[in-house]
Amino acid sequence: MKTKIIKVNINNRSSFNKLKSAAELIRNGKLVVFPTETVYGLGADATDTNAVRNIYKAKGRPSDNPLIVHIANPQDAEKYAYTNSLYYKLADKFMPGPLTVIMKSKSSIPKTTRGGLDTVAIRCPQNAVARKLIEYSKRPIAAPSANLSGSPSPTSFKHVCDDMNGRVNMIINSSDSDFGLESTIVKIEDENTLTLLRPGKITVDDLRGVCEKVNVAHAVTEELKEGERALSPGMKYRHYSPKAPLILLDGSIEKISEYLSGEDDSHTAVILYDEDIDILKEHLMNVDFYNFGASNDRLTQAHRLFYILREVDKKGYKKIFAPLPSQEGIGLALYNRMIRASAHNIIKL
Ligand code: AMP
Ligand code: MG
């Protein structure tokens, strides 16, 4: 398939006119990759079963792993889901933004989009290009992350092209994703209860500001047990993984330094906090270091994680090491992505 590429500058409203051709493709059941504030998305008309099937095909995604439905305005959720007062509290506080809400689906969204479930995932993105595309297309847009299934989500136009050039009808070339990790996903249980299925920029504490009870699904921090049913189907799949094994080190920088002295090899990559790289560089002459940002700067780390995982992938290392982040605040999102990228390969030092 020939992929058309258009360039849309988020800071130049006059370039938004080009989105009309992208919207036309969406209306005609075609696939369009577009930027969002979390990661790039692979979009199609969420109400068009054939178009949605093509999303699964282009990604190589298992068909029981449902897609998120993107809307231009929070109140558009009425057309696709049975909302309640908690949905509007969440919408008031966090929409448009990096929050996905799971509710009982209306029949306007086909089962294929929902991976066969009775619920639907709704998100109203903040990125102005994404919103304009949804508005112009006059359709809800089903969009998973625009990566091949299993690999890290793309946060830049270049990484999108690596995976999707030739597999989709159009790619919108725009700026790097603002946040760099996928949206926070919550399921509405009742008027006062949420279950966190995937952590993101909107943290557990943020959610507790609007909802009395926020449960955290245990698959957010732990491995699913053999035969256990995942609350969110995506949790059961290998994800975000670089080709070389990623090994997470749980311990002080002194312990990490001691451990890595046995791994001082040119086939090894070490992802490390800014202030720790200088300390380790003196002892480890052969490894390549990748700067994760300052240890207390979780936003920079979120911005860099998938980018770094893709860059190290290209170099053909045999092993990749990284520190295990704390689970506090946005740290929980990093923790969740990193334990899964490592297939729960954690070394306690
Ligand atoms: P992605 O679009 O690649 O960011 O993945 C979307 C995530 O949302 C996957 O982990 C899905 O399993 C999850 N998801 C989408 N719809 C639902 C739903 N109705 N119930 C539970 N999880 C969902
Ligand atoms: Mg994904």
JSON list of N, CA and C and ligand atoms in Angstrom, two decimals, residues 39 59 61 64-68 100 102-103 113-114 117-121 143-145 147 153 182-183 185 187 197-198 231-235 239 340, ligand 1:
[
{"chain": "A", "resi": 39, "resn": "VAL", "atom": "N", "xyz": [0.70, 9.13, 22.75]},
{"chain": "A", "resi": 39, "resn": "VAL", "atom": "CA", "xyz": [1.56, 8.51, 21.72]},
{"chain": "A", "resi": 39, "resn": "VAL", "atom": "C", "xyz": [0.81, 8.68, 20.39]},
{"chain": "A", "resi": 59, "resn": "LYS", "atom": "N", "xyz": [-1.67, -3.64, 12.51]},
{"chain": "A", "resi": 59, "resn": "LYS", "atom": "CA", "xyz": [-0.85, -3.73, 13.71]},
{"chain": "A", "resi": 59, "resn": "LYS", "atom": "C", "xyz": [-0.39, -5.14, 14.02]},
{"chain": "A", "resi": 61, "resn": "ARG", "atom": "N", "xyz": [-2.49, -7.02, 15.59]},
{"chain": "A", "resi": 61, "resn": "ARG", "atom": "CA", "xyz": [-3.01, -7.06, 16.96]},
{"chain": "A", "resi": 61, "resn": "ARG", "atom": "C", "xyz": [-4.05, -8.17, 17.10]},
{"chain": "A", "resi": 64, "resn": "ASP", "atom": "N", "xyz": [-9.06, -9.88, 20.07]},
{"chain": "A", "resi": 64, "resn": "ASP", "atom": "CA", "xyz": [-9.79, -9.76, 21.35]},
{"chain": "A", "resi": 64, "resn": "ASP", "atom": "C", "xyz": [-9.22, -8.62, 22.19]},
{"chain": "A", "resi": 65, "resn": "ASN", "atom": "N", "xyz": [-8.31, -7.84, 21.62]},
{"chain": "A", "resi": 65, "resn": "ASN", "atom": "CA", "xyz": [-7.74, -6.71, 22.38]},
{"chain": "A", "resi": 65, "resn": "ASN", "atom": "C", "xyz": [-8.40, -5.42, 21.89]},
{"chain": "A", "resi": 66, "resn": "PRO", "atom": "N", "xyz": [-9.37, -4.90, 22.65]},
{"chain": "A", "resi": 66, "resn": "PRO", "atom": "CA", "xyz": [-10.23, -3.81, 22.15]},
{"chain": "A", "resi": 66, "resn": "PRO", "atom": "C", "xyz": [-9.51, -2.49, 21.92]},
{"chain": "A", "resi": 67, "resn": "LEU", "atom": "N", "xyz": [-10.18, -1.62, 21.15]},
{"chain": "A", "resi": 67, "resn": "LEU", "atom": "CA", "xyz": [-9.59, -0.33, 20.77]},
{"chain": "A", "resi": 67, "resn": "LEU", "atom": "C", "xyz": [-10.23, 0.80, 21.55]},
{"chain": "A", "resi": 68, "resn": "ILE", "atom": "N", "xyz": [-9.50, 1.87, 21.72]},
{"chain": "A", "resi": 68, "resn": "ILE", "atom": "CA", "xyz": [-10.06, 3.05, 22.39]},
{"chain": "A", "resi": 68, "resn": "ILE", "atom": "C", "xyz": [-10.77, 3.91, 21.34]},
{"chain": "A", "resi": 100, "resn": "THR", "atom": "N", "xyz": [-8.70, 7.64, 29.60]},
{"chain": "A", "resi": 100, "resn": "THR", "atom": "CA", "xyz": [-9.65, 6.77, 28.89]},
{"chain": "A", "resi": 100, "resn": "THR", "atom": "C", "xyz": [-10.60, 6.19, 29.92]},
{"chain": "A", "resi": 102, "resn": "ILE", "atom": "N", "xyz": [-13.79, 3.55, 30.71]},
{"chain": "A", "resi": 102, "resn": "ILE", "atom": "CA", "xyz": [-14.51, 2.37, 30.23]},
{"chain": "A", "resi": 102, "resn": "ILE", "atom": "C", "xyz": [-15.89, 2.30, 30.86]},
{"chain": "A", "resi": 103, "resn": "MET", "atom": "N", "xyz": [-16.89, 2.19, 29.99]},
{"chain": "A", "resi": 103, "resn": "MET", "atom": "CA", "xyz": [-18.30, 2.15, 30.42]},
{"chain": "A", "resi": 103, "resn": "MET", "atom": "C", "xyz": [-19.03, 1.11, 29.58]},
{"chain": "A", "resi": 113, "resn": "THR", "atom": "N", "xyz": [-14.88, -3.42, 17.36]},
{"chain": "A", "resi": 113, "resn": "THR", "atom": "CA", "xyz": [-14.11, -2.32, 17.96]},
{"chain": "A", "resi": 113, "resn": "THR", "atom": "C", "xyz": [-13.83, -2.62, 19.43]},
{"chain": "A", "resi": 114, "resn": "ARG", "atom": "N", "xyz": [-14.78, -3.31, 20.05]},
{"chain": "A", "resi": 114, "resn": "ARG", "atom": "CA", "xyz": [-14.68, -3.56, 21.50]},
{"chain": "A", "resi": 114, "resn": "ARG", "atom": "C", "xyz": [-14.01, -4.89, 21.82]},
{"chain": "A", "resi": 117, "resn": "LEU", "atom": "N", "xyz": [-16.19, -7.30, 23.77]},
{"chain": "A", "resi": 117, "resn": "LEU", "atom": "CA", "xyz": [-16.67, -6.99, 25.13]},
{"chain": "A", "resi": 117, "resn": "LEU", "atom": "C", "xyz": [-17.99, -6.20, 25.09]},
{"chain": "A", "resi": 118, "resn": "ASP", "atom": "N", "xyz": [-18.66, -6.11, 26.26]},
{"chain": "A", "resi": 118, "resn": "ASP", "atom": "CA", "xyz": [-19.89, -5.31, 26.36]},
{"chain": "A", "resi": 118, "resn": "ASP", "atom": "C", "xyz": [-19.59, -3.85, 26.71]},
{"chain": "A", "resi": 119, "resn": "THR", "atom": "N", "xyz": [-18.33, -3.59, 27.00]},
{"chain": "A", "resi": 119, "resn": "THR", "atom": "CA", "xyz": [-17.93, -2.23, 27.40]},
{"chain": "A", "resi": 119, "resn": "THR", "atom": "C", "xyz": [-17.18, -1.55, 26.26]},
{"chain": "A", "resi": 120, "resn": "VAL", "atom": "N", "xyz": [-17.09, -0.22, 26.36]},
{"chain": "A", "resi": 120, "resn": "VAL", "atom": "CA", "xyz": [-16.33, 0.54, 25.36]},
{"chain": "A", "resi": 120, "resn": "VAL", "atom": "C", "xyz": [-15.40, 1.53, 26.09]},
{"chain": "A", "resi": 121, "resn": "ALA", "atom": "N", "xyz": [-14.23, 1.74, 25.49]},
{"chain": "A", "resi": 121, "resn": "ALA", "atom": "CA", "xyz": [-13.25, 2.67, 26.07]},
{"chain": "A", "resi": 121, "resn": "ALA", "atom": "C", "xyz": [-13.36, 4.00, 25.33]},
{"chain": "A", "resi": 143, "resn": "ALA", "atom": "N", "xyz": [-8.71, 4.07, 17.78]},
{"chain": "A", "resi": 143, "resn": "ALA", "atom": "CA", "xyz": [-7.27, 4.16, 17.55]},
{"chain": "A", "resi": 143, "resn": "ALA", "atom": "C", "xyz": [-6.47, 3.52, 18.68]},
{"chain": "A", "resi": 144, "resn": "PRO", "atom": "N", "xyz": [-5.76, 2.45, 18.34]},
{"chain": "A", "resi": 144, "resn": "PRO", "atom": "CA", "xyz": [-4.74, 1.96, 19.27]},
{"chain": "A", "resi": 144, "resn": "PRO", "atom": "C", "xyz": [-3.45, 2.71, 18.98]},
{"chain": "A", "resi": 145, "resn": "SER", "atom": "N", "xyz": [-2.42, 2.44, 19.75]},
{"chain": "A", "resi": 145, "resn": "SER", "atom": "CA", "xyz": [-1.12, 3.04, 19.47]},
{"chain": "A", "resi": 145, "resn": "SER", "atom": "C", "xyz": [-0.63, 2.54, 18.10]},
{"chain": "A", "resi": 147, "resn": "ASN", "atom": "N", "xyz": [1.92, 1.36, 16.67]},
{"chain": "A", "resi": 147, "resn": "ASN", "atom": "CA", "xyz": [3.09, 0.49, 16.58]},
{"chain": "A", "resi": 147, "resn": "ASN", "atom": "C", "xyz": [2.66, -0.90, 16.12]},
{"chain": "A", "resi": 153, "resn": "SER", "atom": "N", "xyz": [5.28, 1.76, 21.90]},
{"chain": "A", "resi": 153, "resn": "SER", "atom": "CA", "xyz": [4.41, 2.73, 21.23]},
{"chain": "A", "resi": 153, "resn": "SER", "atom": "C", "xyz": [5.25, 3.85, 20.62]},
{"chain": "A", "resi": 182, "resn": "GLU", "atom": "N", "xyz": [1.10, 5.95, 27.09]},
{"chain": "A", "resi": 182, "resn": "GLU", "atom": "CA", "xyz": [-0.32, 5.90, 26.76]},
{"chain": "A", "resi": 182, "resn": "GLU", "atom": "C", "xyz": [-1.20, 6.41, 27.90]},
{"chain": "A", "resi": 183, "resn": "SER", "atom": "N", "xyz": [-2.47, 6.67, 27.55]},
{"chain": "A", "resi": 183, "resn": "SER", "atom": "CA", "xyz": [-3.42, 7.27, 28.51]},
{"chain": "A", "resi": 183, "resn": "SER", "atom": "C", "xyz": [-3.64, 6.40, 29.75]},
{"chain": "A", "resi": 185, "resn": "ILE", "atom": "N", "xyz": [-6.07, 4.46, 31.98]},
{"chain": "A", "resi": 185, "resn": "ILE", "atom": "CA", "xyz": [-7.38, 3.83, 31.71]},
{"chain": "A", "resi": 185, "resn": "ILE", "atom": "C", "xyz": [-8.07, 3.48, 33.02]},
{"chain": "A", "resi": 187, "resn": "LYS", "atom": "N", "xyz": [-11.94, 2.11, 34.71]},
{"chain": "A", "resi": 187, "resn": "LYS", "atom": "CA", "xyz": [-13.26, 1.53, 34.43]},
{"chain": "A", "resi": 187, "resn": "LYS", "atom": "C", "xyz": [-14.21, 2.08, 35.48]},
{"chain": "A", "resi": 197, "resn": "LEU", "atom": "N", "xyz": [-6.99, 0.52, 35.33]},
{"chain": "A", "resi": 197, "resn": "LEU", "atom": "CA", "xyz": [-6.53, -0.62, 34.54]},
{"chain": "A", "resi": 197, "resn": "LEU", "atom": "C", "xyz": [-5.15, -0.37, 33.93]},
{"chain": "A", "resi": 198, "resn": "ARG", "atom": "N", "xyz": [-4.86, 0.89, 33.65]},
{"chain": "A", "resi": 198, "resn": "ARG", "atom": "CA", "xyz": [-3.54, 1.22, 33.12]},
{"chain": "A", "resi": 198, "resn": "ARG", "atom": "C", "xyz": [-3.15, 2.60, 33.65]},
{"chain": "A", "resi": 231, "resn": "LEU", "atom": "N", "xyz": [-8.61, -7.95, 33.35]},
{"chain": "A", "resi": 231, "resn": "LEU", "atom": "CA", "xyz": [-9.70, -6.97, 33.31]},
{"chain": "A", "resi": 231, "resn": "LEU", "atom": "C", "xyz": [-9.62, -6.16, 32.03]},
{"chain": "A", "resi": 232, "resn": "SER", "atom": "N", "xyz": [-8.39, -5.88, 31.63]},
{"chain": "A", "resi": 232, "resn": "SER", "atom": "CA", "xyz": [-8.17, -5.19, 30.36]},
{"chain": "A", "resi": 232, "resn": "SER", "atom": "C", "xyz": [-7.38, -6.16, 29.49]},
{"chain": "A", "resi": 233, "resn": "PRO", "atom": "N", "xyz": [-7.97, -6.61, 28.36]},
{"chain": "A", "resi": 233, "resn": "PRO", "atom": "CA", "xyz": [-7.32, -7.65, 27.58]},
{"chain": "A", "resi": 233, "resn": "PRO", "atom": "C", "xyz": [-5.87, -7.35, 27.24]},
{"chain": "A", "resi": 234, "resn": "GLY", "atom": "N", "xyz": [-5.56, -6.06, 27.03]},
{"chain": "A", "resi": 234, "resn": "GLY", "atom": "CA", "xyz": [-4.19, -5.69, 26.67]},
{"chain": "A", "resi": 234, "resn": "GLY", "atom": "C", "xyz": [-3.16, -6.11, 27.72]},
{"chain": "A", "resi": 235, "resn": "MET", "atom": "N", "xyz": [-3.61, -6.29, 28.96]},
{"chain": "A", "resi": 235, "resn": "MET", "atom": "CA", "xyz": [-2.67, -6.61, 30.03]},
{"chain": "A", "resi": 235, "resn": "MET", "atom": "C", "xyz": [-2.04, -7.99, 29.88]},
{"chain": "A", "resi": 239, "resn": "HIS", "atom": "N", "xyz": [4.32, -6.65, 25.70]},
{"chain": "A", "resi": 239, "resn": "HIS", "atom": "CA", "xyz": [4.16, -5.30, 25.19]},
{"chain": "A", "resi": 239, "resn": "HIS", "atom": "C", "xyz": [5.45, -4.50, 25.37]},
{"chain": "A", "resi": 340, "resn": "ARG", "atom": "N", "xyz": [6.65, -4.64, 32.19]},
{"chain": "A", "resi": 340, "resn": "ARG", "atom": "CA", "xyz": [6.13, -5.42, 31.07]},
{"chain": "A", "resi": 340, "resn": "ARG", "atom": "C", "xyz": [7.14, -5.48, 29.93]},
{"chain": "B", "resi": 1, "resn": "AMP", "atom": "P1", "xyz": [-3.77, 0.93, 23.03]},
{"chain": "B", "resi": 1, "resn": "AMP", "atom": "O1", "xyz": [-4.87, 1.44, 22.20]},
{"chain": "B", "resi": 1, "resn": "AMP", "atom": "O2", "xyz": [-2.73, 0.22, 22.22]},
{"chain": "B", "resi": 1, "resn": "AMP", "atom": "O3", "xyz": [-3.22, 1.98, 23.92]},
{"chain": "B", "resi": 1, "resn": "AMP", "atom": "O4", "xyz": [-4.42, -0.15, 23.95]},
{"chain": "B", "resi": 1, "resn": "AMP", "atom": "C1", "xyz": [-5.69, 0.10, 24.49]},
{"chain": "B", "resi": 1, "resn": "AMP", "atom": "C2", "xyz": [-5.81, -0.58, 25.79]},
{"chain": "B", "resi": 1, "resn": "AMP", "atom": "O5", "xyz": [-7.15, -0.35, 26.28]},
{"chain": "B", "resi": 1, "resn": "AMP", "atom": "C3", "xyz": [-5.61, -2.08, 25.71]},
{"chain": "B", "resi": 1, "resn": "AMP", "atom": "O6", "xyz": [-4.82, -2.48, 26.79]},
{"chain": "B", "resi": 1, "resn": "AMP", "atom": "C4", "xyz": [-7.04, -2.60, 25.82]},
{"chain": "B", "resi": 1, "resn": "AMP", "atom": "O7", "xyz": [-7.06, -3.89, 26.36]},
{"chain": "B", "resi": 1, "resn": "AMP", "atom": "C5", "xyz": [-7.70, -1.56, 26.70]},
{"chain": "B", "resi": 1, "resn": "AMP", "atom": "N1", "xyz": [-9.16, -1.50, 26.47]},
{"chain": "B", "resi": 1, "resn": "AMP", "atom": "C6", "xyz": [-9.81, -0.97, 25.41]},
{"chain": "B", "resi": 1, "resn": "AMP", "atom": "N2", "xyz": [-11.14, -1.15, 25.53]},
{"chain": "B", "resi": 1, "resn": "AMP", "atom": "C7", "xyz": [-11.33, -1.80, 26.69]},
{"chain": "B", "resi": 1, "resn": "AMP", "atom": "C8", "xyz": [-12.49, -2.29, 27.37]},
{"chain": "B", "resi": 1, "resn": "AMP", "atom": "N3", "xyz": [-13.70, -2.14, 26.85]},
{"chain": "B", "resi": 1, "resn": "AMP", "atom": "N4", "xyz": [-12.31, -2.93, 28.55]},
{"chain": "B", "resi": 1, "resn": "AMP", "atom": "C9", "xyz": [-11.07, -3.08, 29.06]},
{"chain": "B", "resi": 1, "resn": "AMP", "atom": "N5", "xyz": [-9.95, -2.65, 28.47]},
{"chain": "B", "resi": 1, "resn": "AMP", "atom": "C10", "xyz": [-10.06, -2.03, 27.31]}
]
